[in-house]
XYZ file of C-alpha atoms in Angstrom:
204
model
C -4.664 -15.537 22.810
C -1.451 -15.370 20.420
C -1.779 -11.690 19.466
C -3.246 -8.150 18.676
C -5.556 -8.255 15.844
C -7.021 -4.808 16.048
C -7.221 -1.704 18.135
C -10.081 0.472 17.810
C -10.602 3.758 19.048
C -13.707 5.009 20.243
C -14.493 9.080 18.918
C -17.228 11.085 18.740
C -16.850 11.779 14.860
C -15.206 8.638 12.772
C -15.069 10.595 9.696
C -13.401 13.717 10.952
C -10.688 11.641 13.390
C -10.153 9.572 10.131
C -9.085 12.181 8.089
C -6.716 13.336 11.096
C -5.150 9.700 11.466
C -4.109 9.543 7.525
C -3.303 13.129 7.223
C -0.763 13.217 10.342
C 0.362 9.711 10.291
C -0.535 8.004 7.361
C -2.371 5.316 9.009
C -5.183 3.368 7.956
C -6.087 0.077 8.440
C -3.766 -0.413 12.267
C -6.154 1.692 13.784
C -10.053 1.268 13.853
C -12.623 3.680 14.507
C -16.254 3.404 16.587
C -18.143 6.376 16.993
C -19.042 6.209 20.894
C -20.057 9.039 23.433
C -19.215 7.336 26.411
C -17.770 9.629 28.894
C -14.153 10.387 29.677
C -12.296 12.878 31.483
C -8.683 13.364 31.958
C -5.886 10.679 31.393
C -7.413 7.657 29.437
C -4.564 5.171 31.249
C -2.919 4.483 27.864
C -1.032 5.420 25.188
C -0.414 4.770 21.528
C 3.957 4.989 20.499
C 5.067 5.300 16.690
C 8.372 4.355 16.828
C 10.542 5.034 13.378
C 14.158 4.664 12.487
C 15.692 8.690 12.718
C 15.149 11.752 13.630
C 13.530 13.455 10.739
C 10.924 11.204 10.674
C 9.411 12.328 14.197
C 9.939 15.752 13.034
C 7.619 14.854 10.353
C 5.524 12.865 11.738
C 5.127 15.438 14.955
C 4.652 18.623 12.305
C 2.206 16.401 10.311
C -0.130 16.183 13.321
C -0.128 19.643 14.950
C -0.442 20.757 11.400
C -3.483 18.383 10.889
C -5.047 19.868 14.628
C -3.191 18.268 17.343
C -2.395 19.533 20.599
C 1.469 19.534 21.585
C 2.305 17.929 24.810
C 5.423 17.398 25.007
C 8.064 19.482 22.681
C 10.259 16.987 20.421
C 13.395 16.644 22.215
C 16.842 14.682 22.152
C 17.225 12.617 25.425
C 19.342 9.913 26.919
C 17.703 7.197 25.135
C 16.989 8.706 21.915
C 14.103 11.889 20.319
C 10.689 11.929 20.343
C 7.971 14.123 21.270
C 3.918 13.209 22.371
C 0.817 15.104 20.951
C -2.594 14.958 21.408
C -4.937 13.686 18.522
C -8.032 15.910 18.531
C -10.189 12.620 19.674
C -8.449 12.688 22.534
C -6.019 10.000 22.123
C -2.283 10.433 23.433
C 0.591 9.513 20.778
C 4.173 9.455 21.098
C 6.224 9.303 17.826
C 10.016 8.251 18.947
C 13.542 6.916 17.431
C 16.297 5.758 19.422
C 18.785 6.841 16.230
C 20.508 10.329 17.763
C 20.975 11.830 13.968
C 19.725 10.799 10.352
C 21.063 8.084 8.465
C 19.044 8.547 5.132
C 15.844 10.910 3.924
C 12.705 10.953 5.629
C 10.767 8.472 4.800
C 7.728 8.956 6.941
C 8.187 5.375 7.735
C 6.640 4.047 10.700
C 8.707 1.019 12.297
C 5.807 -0.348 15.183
C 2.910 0.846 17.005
C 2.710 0.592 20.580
C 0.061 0.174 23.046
C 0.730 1.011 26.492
C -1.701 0.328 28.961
C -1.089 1.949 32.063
C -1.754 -0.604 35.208
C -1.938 -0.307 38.870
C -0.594 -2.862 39.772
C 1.985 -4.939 37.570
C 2.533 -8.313 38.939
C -1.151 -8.399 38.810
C -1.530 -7.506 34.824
C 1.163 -8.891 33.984
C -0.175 -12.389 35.218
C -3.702 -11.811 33.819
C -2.131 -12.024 30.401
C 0.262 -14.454 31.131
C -2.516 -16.668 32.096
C -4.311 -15.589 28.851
C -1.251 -16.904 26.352
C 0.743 -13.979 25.791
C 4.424 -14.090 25.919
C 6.368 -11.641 27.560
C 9.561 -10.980 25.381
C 10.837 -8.227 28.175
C 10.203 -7.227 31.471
C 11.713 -5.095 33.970
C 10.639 -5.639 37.438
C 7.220 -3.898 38.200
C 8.381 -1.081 35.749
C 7.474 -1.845 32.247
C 6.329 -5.024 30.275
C 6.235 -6.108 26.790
C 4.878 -9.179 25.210
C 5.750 -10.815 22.099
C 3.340 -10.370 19.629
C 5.436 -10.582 16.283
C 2.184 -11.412 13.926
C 0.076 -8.336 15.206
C -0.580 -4.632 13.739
C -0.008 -3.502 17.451
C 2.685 -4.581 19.954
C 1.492 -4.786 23.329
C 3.262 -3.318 26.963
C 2.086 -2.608 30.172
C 3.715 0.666 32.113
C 3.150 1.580 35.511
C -0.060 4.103 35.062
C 1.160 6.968 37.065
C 5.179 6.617 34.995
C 3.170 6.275 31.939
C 1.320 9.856 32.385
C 4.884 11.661 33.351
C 6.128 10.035 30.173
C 2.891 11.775 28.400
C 3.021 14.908 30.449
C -0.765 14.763 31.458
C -1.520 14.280 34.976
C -2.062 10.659 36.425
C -5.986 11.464 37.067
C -8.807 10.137 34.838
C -12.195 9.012 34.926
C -14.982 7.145 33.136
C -14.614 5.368 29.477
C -10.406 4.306 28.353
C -12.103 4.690 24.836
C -10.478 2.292 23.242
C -11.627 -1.668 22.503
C -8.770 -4.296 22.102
C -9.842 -7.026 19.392
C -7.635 -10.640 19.891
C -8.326 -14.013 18.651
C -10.142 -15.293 21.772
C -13.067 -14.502 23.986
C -14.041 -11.068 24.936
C -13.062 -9.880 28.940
C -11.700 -6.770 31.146
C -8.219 -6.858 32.181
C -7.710 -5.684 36.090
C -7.258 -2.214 35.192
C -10.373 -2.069 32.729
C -8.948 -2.137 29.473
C -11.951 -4.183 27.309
C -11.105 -6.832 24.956
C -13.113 -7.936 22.372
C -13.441 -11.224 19.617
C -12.190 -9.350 16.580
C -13.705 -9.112 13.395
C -12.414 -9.505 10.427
């Protein structure tokens, strides 16, 4: 497994969370959609990060989505390591649209840099060697903190994040049940990971 070659989220109405994904954040083809009832409650264990190149764009970005029916969940804000704010699409799915630029450096461009998939693990000396083991590379790591793997051909860039850091950084509480709603598509076999993230043979 070299990669990311799809991420699909799993919604109750494709159409509808379509039309919510292009509106808000002009996305298209990065993110798939498969209808799917499967129950969930509470925190889904991961998130999905836009990460652009100023301030203006998260503005935009953020406005674009609460205008297009999201739920705010955190309020954008400057902070040590740059601005950003998190929202909640109305599928359910947590995103956080971030810069690390403290002021503008050109119009907004609604731009988006990368998109981020944090999976929120238990334990991460245990994830972290399950993918390891499954021929990803990790291109940063900081202790049992936070992991990211190099994935420089893929839609998606791929990190693990201790579960219960990863809600505080949503500002959701840490508890959750049933379906993650979401199905990971690589260039290998399909399997679970130890925290129950699914992955699948993707299609092309």
């Amino acid at each position: 497994m070299a990669s990311i070659e799809s991420v699909t989220l799993e919604v109750a109405d494709p159409i509808a969370v379509r039309s919510f994904y292009t509106t808000a954040f002009g996305l298209d083809s990065q993110v798939r959609l498969r209808a799917s009832e499967a129950p969930t409650t509470g925190f889904r264990g991961f998130t999905l990060s836009l990460t652009v190149s100023q301030p203006s764009t998260v503005n935009s970005l953020i406005g674009a989505a609460l205008d297009a029916g999201a739920s705010p969940l955190k309020p954008v804000t400057k902070s040590l390591w740059g601005y950003g704010g998190v929202v909640r699409a109305p599928d359910g799915t947590i995103w956080k649209v971030a810069t690390s630029a403290k002021k503008d450096i050109g119009p907004d461009t609604r731009r988006i840099d990368e998109i981020v998939l944090l999976l929120g693990v238990v334990d991460m000396t245990e994830s972290k060697r399950f993918y390891f083991d499954r021929g990803l590379v990790v291109a940063r790591s900081f202790g049992r903190k936070y992991v990211e793997f190099a994935t420089p051909s893929s839609p998606v860039k791929l990190a693990l994040y201790g579960r219960r850091a990863l809600a505080k950084d949503a500002g959701v509480p840490v508890d959750g049940t049933g379906s993650h709603r979401i199905m990971i598509g690589s260039d290998t076999e399909s399997f679970t990971d130890p925290d129950g993230f699914a992955w699948e043979t993707a299609s092309r």
